[in-house]
Amino acid sequence: MSHTLGIRQAQKQKTRQALLDAALRLLEEQSLSSLGLREVTRAVGVAPTAFYRHFRSTADLGVALVEEALGSLHAMIRTTVSPSGDSEERIDRAVKLIARHVDEHPAHVRFIARERHGGVQPVREAIGDQLARFTEEVRAELAKDPVSAGWSDEDLMMLAHLYVDQMLSTASLFLETPAEDGEERARVADLARRQLRLISLGRRHWNAE
Amino acid sequence: MSHTLGIRQAQKQKTRQALLDAALRLLEEQSLSSLGLREVTRAVGVAPTAFYRHFRSTADLGVALVEEALGSLHAMIRTTVSPSGDSEERIDRAVKLIARHVDEHPAHVRFIARERHGGVQPVREAIGDQLARFTEEVRAELAKDPVSAGWSDEDLMMLAHLYVDQMLSTASLFLETPAEDGEERARVADLARRQLRLISLGRRHWNAE
DNA sequence: AATTCCGGAGAACAGTTGTTAACTGCATGG
DNA sequence: CCATGCAGTTAACAACTGTTCTCCGGAATT
C-alpha cells in the first residue's frame, strides 16, 4: 500500500524533518518555551514563513518531537521487562539497553527529560500520555510474570510506576555522564543494577508476610 | 549579632525579594530559559535596569531561587528519614509531609522539577548540588538505622538515591493533582505508600540471602 | 497542453528583548 | 552638616521576535 509518494510530498516531509532535526539540535542548550520559530528556520536555511506550512507553533513542533522520541520505544520496553532468563541477567540486559539507547539518541532523551516538567503544557501532556502508555504496558508484562502473578491491579501499577521512574532516572544519569568517562559510566550502571535488585527483592517478598 | 540593617539595605532586600517572587510567579507557566529580565521588572513595577543591582542575569536569579526553594529543606528531610516509630507509620508520616510541603510551596516545587533538567546550566548544577547534599544526608541517616546497619557505602548510597528519587517523583505527582480533587490525591498518596513499602521490604531482605 | 494547487520566498508590521550611558535623590559615614 | 555611595530612573541602541499579505515557480491534476 506504500504508494511511493510524489516528489512534492517527499520534499515537504524532507524540510519538515529538517525542521525537527534543527529544533532538536537547538534544544540541547535551551528549553522549548524559549525556542523561537525564526531560530529554527534560520538553522535549516529556509524562510521563517515556511515554518507555518508544517507546524502551527513551536509547541506544535514539540508535540511532534515527543512522537519521534517516544513513539518507537514501546517494542523495546516490552522486550526488556518480559520474563525471560535469570533475574540477574534480566537486570543486566535492561541496564545495558538503557545505556545503549541513551548513547544512540542522546538529544531525544534530553528532550524528554527536559520537557517532561517543562513550561509548555501540550508537550507536557503528550509526554505524560506516552509515559502512561509505557506504564500500562509494563503492568501488562508484570501480570504475566510468575513472581507477581495474582497481584491486585493497584499493586501491579505501583510496581510498573516504580520501574518506569527507575528507567527514566537511570537514563538521565547516563545522559549526564560523558560517554568517554567509562569509570563513571560503570558506577552509574552499578547503581542502577543495585536499585533494580532491591526492587526485585521487595517484589519477591511482597505477599509473603 | 543581627544589627538591624539600615533602612537602605532593607529596601534593597525588599525589591530583591519582590523580583524573586515575581520571577517564581512567572515561572509557573514557562521555563527559566525563556524568562526575560524586562518581564520580571515589569511585574514588580520597577525599571529594567534596576534588575542589574541584584542579579547579573536571569540565570543568576535562578540560582538564587534554588537556594530559596531547597536551602531550608535539609532539616525536614533528616527528621523524615530518621528511624523513629513503626515502619508503616514512618511511611505514612513521610508521604503526608511531602503532600503538605507541595501544598504550601507549589511554585517552589514546580520550579525545581522544571529546572532540574532545564535549559540553564548553572541552575541545573545548583539543583544537582543540593540534591547530592540531600542524598548524602539520607545516606547518613540510613547508616544509623538498624535495618541497614553494616551495609556497604555503595549499598547505602543506592538506597538513599532511591528514596530521594521517590520523594521527587511523589512531589511531582502531587503537584499535578489539583488539591481539590481529594479522591485523586488519596490515590497518589496510596501509590507512594505502596512504593515505599516495597522498597522497605527489599531493604529488610537485602543481605538475608 | 492548460489549469489548479501549494511549498516556499520576500518584505513589511508592531512589539519585544538585553545592555549601555548618564542622571537623580536620599540614606549613610566622616 | 557636608560629601560620598548607591538603589533606582530615564532614554536610547541595535537586534530580535511572531504574524500577515503578496507573490513565485514547479509539481499535480484534468
PDB file of N, CA and C in Angstrom, chain A residues 150-193:
ATOM      1  N   GLY A 150      -1.095 -12.907  40.237  1.00  0.00           N
ATOM      2  CA  GLY A 150      -2.169 -12.817  41.218  1.00  0.00           C
ATOM      3  C   GLY A 150      -2.181 -11.542  42.024  1.00  0.00           C
ATOM      4  N   TRP A 151      -1.302 -10.615  41.699  1.00  0.00           N
ATOM      5  CA  TRP A 151      -1.287  -9.330  42.414  1.00  0.00           C
ATOM      6  C   TRP A 151      -2.529  -8.520  42.055  1.00  0.00           C
ATOM      7  N   SER A 152      -2.905  -7.640  42.954  1.00  0.00           N
ATOM      8  CA  SER A 152      -4.000  -6.728  42.659  1.00  0.00           C
ATOM      9  C   SER A 152      -3.536  -5.713  41.617  1.00  0.00           C
ATOM     10  N   ASP A 153      -4.500  -5.090  40.952  1.00  0.00           N
ATOM     11  CA  ASP A 153      -4.143  -4.114  39.917  1.00  0.00           C
ATOM     12  C   ASP A 153      -3.393  -2.919  40.505  1.00  0.00           C
ATOM     13  N   GLU A 154      -3.773  -2.498  41.704  1.00  0.00           N
ATOM     14  CA  GLU A 154      -3.082  -1.377  42.342  1.00  0.00           C
ATOM     15  C   GLU A 154      -1.614  -1.717  42.580  1.00  0.00           C
ATOM     16  N   ASP A 155      -1.382  -2.930  43.040  1.00  0.00           N
ATOM     17  CA  ASP A 155      -0.008  -3.349  43.308  1.00  0.00           C
ATOM     18  C   ASP A 155       0.805  -3.417  42.017  1.00  0.00           C
ATOM     19  N   LEU A 156       0.189  -3.945  40.966  1.00  0.00           N
ATOM     20  CA  LEU A 156       0.890  -4.042  39.693  1.00  0.00           C
ATOM     21  C   LEU A 156       1.236  -2.660  39.148  1.00  0.00           C
ATOM     22  N   MET A 157       0.279  -1.735  39.257  1.00  0.00           N
ATOM     23  CA  MET A 157       0.524  -0.385  38.766  1.00  0.00           C
ATOM     24  C   MET A 157       1.626   0.291  39.588  1.00  0.00           C
ATOM     25  N   MET A 158       1.591   0.072  40.868  1.00  0.00           N
ATOM     26  CA  MET A 158       2.617   0.622  41.749  1.00  0.00           C
ATOM     27  C   MET A 158       4.001   0.179  41.296  1.00  0.00           C
ATOM     28  N   LEU A 159       4.118  -1.102  41.016  1.00  0.00           N
ATOM     29  CA  LEU A 159       5.414  -1.651  40.610  1.00  0.00           C
ATOM     30  C   LEU A 159       5.816  -1.154  39.224  1.00  0.00           C
ATOM     31  N   ALA A 160       4.851  -1.106  38.319  1.00  0.00           N
ATOM     32  CA  ALA A 160       5.128  -0.614  36.969  1.00  0.00           C
ATOM     33  C   ALA A 160       5.625   0.829  37.027  1.00  0.00           C
ATOM     34  N   HIS A 161       4.938   1.638  37.827  1.00  0.00           N
ATOM     35  CA  HIS A 161       5.334   3.029  38.019  1.00  0.00           C
ATOM     36  C   HIS A 161       6.777   3.122  38.521  1.00  0.00           C
ATOM     37  N   LEU A 162       7.092   2.272  39.479  1.00  0.00           N
ATOM     38  CA  LEU A 162       8.426   2.257  40.063  1.00  0.00           C
ATOM     39  C   LEU A 162       9.476   1.936  38.996  1.00  0.00           C
ATOM     40  N   TYR A 163       9.176   0.960  38.152  1.00  0.00           N
ATOM     41  CA  TYR A 163      10.121   0.577  37.108  1.00  0.00           C
ATOM     42  C   TYR A 163      10.311   1.695  36.089  1.00  0.00           C
ATOM     43  N   VAL A 164       9.218   2.331  35.672  1.00  0.00           N
ATOM     44  CA  VAL A 164       9.315   3.407  34.683  1.00  0.00           C
ATOM     45  C   VAL A 164      10.118   4.575  35.255  1.00  0.00           C
ATOM     46  N   ASP A 165       9.822   4.948  36.505  1.00  0.00           N
ATOM     47  CA  ASP A 165      10.590   6.014  37.151  1.00  0.00           C
ATOM     48  C   ASP A 165      12.079   5.673  37.171  1.00  0.00           C
ATOM     49  N   GLN A 166      12.349   4.411  37.530  1.00  0.00           N
ATOM     50  CA  GLN A 166      13.724   3.951  37.599  1.00  0.00           C
ATOM     51  C   GLN A 166      14.414   4.085  36.248  1.00  0.00           C
ATOM     52  N   MET A 167      13.710   3.687  35.223  1.00  0.00           N
ATOM     53  CA  MET A 167      14.261   3.743  33.875  1.00  0.00           C
ATOM     54  C   MET A 167      14.620   5.172  33.491  1.00  0.00           C
ATOM     55  N   LEU A 168      13.699   6.096  33.745  1.00  0.00           N
ATOM     56  CA  LEU A 168      13.938   7.490  33.401  1.00  0.00           C
ATOM     57  C   LEU A 168      15.091   8.064  34.211  1.00  0.00           C
ATOM     58  N   SER A 169      15.108   7.749  35.483  1.00  0.00           N
ATOM     59  CA  SER A 169      16.167   8.258  36.354  1.00  0.00           C
ATOM     60  C   SER A 169      17.532   7.768  35.873  1.00  0.00           C
ATOM     61  N   THR A 170      17.596   6.490  35.542  1.00  0.00           N
ATOM     62  CA  THR A 170      18.856   5.914  35.065  1.00  0.00           C
ATOM     63  C   THR A 170      19.273   6.532  33.732  1.00  0.00           C
ATOM     64  N   ALA A 171      18.320   6.690  32.831  1.00  0.00           N
ATOM     65  CA  ALA A 171      18.622   7.300  31.532  1.00  0.00           C
ATOM     66  C   ALA A 171      19.177   8.705  31.729  1.00  0.00           C
ATOM     67  N   SER A 172      18.560   9.439  32.619  1.00  0.00           N
ATOM     68  CA  SER A 172      19.012  10.809  32.882  1.00  0.00           C
ATOM     69  C   SER A 172      20.423  10.830  33.457  1.00  0.00           C
ATOM     70  N   LEU A 173      20.718   9.865  34.310  1.00  0.00           N
ATOM     71  CA  LEU A 173      22.062   9.781  34.892  1.00  0.00           C
ATOM     72  C   LEU A 173      23.101   9.451  33.828  1.00  0.00           C
ATOM     73  N   PHE A 174      22.765   8.528  32.942  1.00  0.00           N
ATOM     74  CA  PHE A 174      23.675   8.205  31.844  1.00  0.00           C
ATOM     75  C   PHE A 174      23.914   9.424  30.974  1.00  0.00           C
ATOM     76  N   LEU A 175      22.857  10.164  30.754  1.00  0.00           N
ATOM     77  CA  LEU A 175      22.945  11.343  29.900  1.00  0.00           C
ATOM     78  C   LEU A 175      23.914  12.376  30.476  1.00  0.00           C
ATOM     79  N   GLU A 176      23.895  12.518  31.777  1.00  0.00           N
ATOM     80  CA  GLU A 176      24.760  13.498  32.433  1.00  0.00           C
ATOM     81  C   GLU A 176      26.208  13.049  32.489  1.00  0.00           C
ATOM     82  N   THR A 177      26.428  11.742  32.277  1.00  0.00           N
ATOM     83  CA  THR A 177      27.785  11.202  32.336  1.00  0.00           C
ATOM     84  C   THR A 177      28.361  11.063  30.934  1.00  0.00           C
ATOM     85  N   PRO A 178      29.406  11.818  30.635  1.00  0.00           N
ATOM     86  CA  PRO A 178      30.017  11.737  29.301  1.00  0.00           C
ATOM     87  C   PRO A 178      30.414  10.314  28.954  1.00  0.00           C
ATOM     88  N   ALA A 179      30.174   9.930  27.712  1.00  0.00           N
ATOM     89  CA  ALA A 179      30.395   8.552  27.286  1.00  0.00           C
ATOM     90  C   ALA A 179      31.867   8.143  27.381  1.00  0.00           C
ATOM     91  N   GLU A 180      32.766   9.125  27.369  1.00  0.00           N
ATOM     92  CA  GLU A 180      34.194   8.800  27.428  1.00  0.00           C
ATOM     93  C   GLU A 180      34.589   8.304  28.821  1.00  0.00           C
ATOM     94  N   ASP A 181      33.955   8.871  29.847  1.00  0.00           N
ATOM     95  CA  ASP A 181      34.302   8.536  31.233  1.00  0.00           C
ATOM     96  C   ASP A 181      33.759   7.155  31.596  1.00  0.00           C
ATOM     97  N   GLY A 182      34.438   6.139  31.107  1.00  0.00           N
ATOM     98  CA  GLY A 182      33.984   4.782  31.315  1.00  0.00           C
ATOM     99  C   GLY A 182      33.831   4.405  32.771  1.00  0.00           C
ATOM    100  N   GLU A 183      34.711   4.932  33.604  1.00  0.00           N
ATOM    101  CA  GLU A 183      34.669   4.598  35.032  1.00  0.00           C
ATOM    102  C   GLU A 183      33.372   5.068  35.679  1.00  0.00           C
ATOM    103  N   GLU A 184      33.024   6.349  35.384  1.00  0.00           N
ATOM    104  CA  GLU A 184      31.801   6.898  35.973  1.00  0.00           C
ATOM    105  C   GLU A 184      30.565   6.199  35.416  1.00  0.00           C
ATOM    106  N   ARG A 185      30.618   5.890  34.111  1.00  0.00           N
ATOM    107  CA  ARG A 185      29.502   5.162  33.497  1.00  0.00           C
ATOM    108  C   ARG A 185      29.280   3.818  34.188  1.00  0.00           C
ATOM    109  N   ALA A 186      30.388   3.155  34.496  1.00  0.00           N
ATOM    110  CA  ALA A 186      30.288   1.862  35.169  1.00  0.00           C
ATOM    111  C   ALA A 186      29.632   2.026  36.540  1.00  0.00           C
ATOM    112  N   ARG A 187      29.981   3.131  37.200  1.00  0.00           N
ATOM    113  CA  ARG A 187      29.395   3.383  38.520  1.00  0.00           C
ATOM    114  C   ARG A 187      27.884   3.600  38.405  1.00  0.00           C
ATOM    115  N   VAL A 188      27.480   4.341  37.392  1.00  0.00           N
ATOM    116  CA  VAL A 188      26.045   4.568  37.179  1.00  0.00           C
ATOM    117  C   VAL A 188      25.335   3.246  36.896  1.00  0.00           C
ATOM    118  N   ALA A 189      25.926   2.437  36.030  1.00  0.00           N
ATOM    119  CA  ALA A 189      25.328   1.136  35.706  1.00  0.00           C
ATOM    120  C   ALA A 189      25.219   0.271  36.959  1.00  0.00           C
ATOM    121  N   ASP A 190      26.251   0.331  37.781  1.00  0.00           N
ATOM    122  CA  ASP A 190      26.265  -0.455  39.016  1.00  0.00           C
ATOM    123  C   ASP A 190      25.146   0.006  39.951  1.00  0.00           C
ATOM    124  N   LEU A 191      25.020   1.313  40.082  1.00  0.00           N
ATOM    125  CA  LEU A 191      23.951   1.878  40.917  1.00  0.00           C
ATOM    126  C   LEU A 191      22.587   1.405  40.436  1.00  0.00           C
ATOM    127  N   ALA A 192      22.364   1.502  39.131  1.00  0.00           N
ATOM    128  CA  ALA A 192      21.072   1.109  38.559  1.00  0.00           C
ATOM    129  C   ALA A 192      20.785  -0.363  38.819  1.00  0.00           C
ATOM    130  N   ARG A 193      21.812  -1.198  38.646  1.00  0.00           N
ATOM    131  CA  ARG A 193      21.611  -2.638  38.880  1.00  0.00           C
ATOM    132  C   ARG A 193      21.248  -2.918  40.337  1.00  0.00           C
TER     133      ARG A 193
END
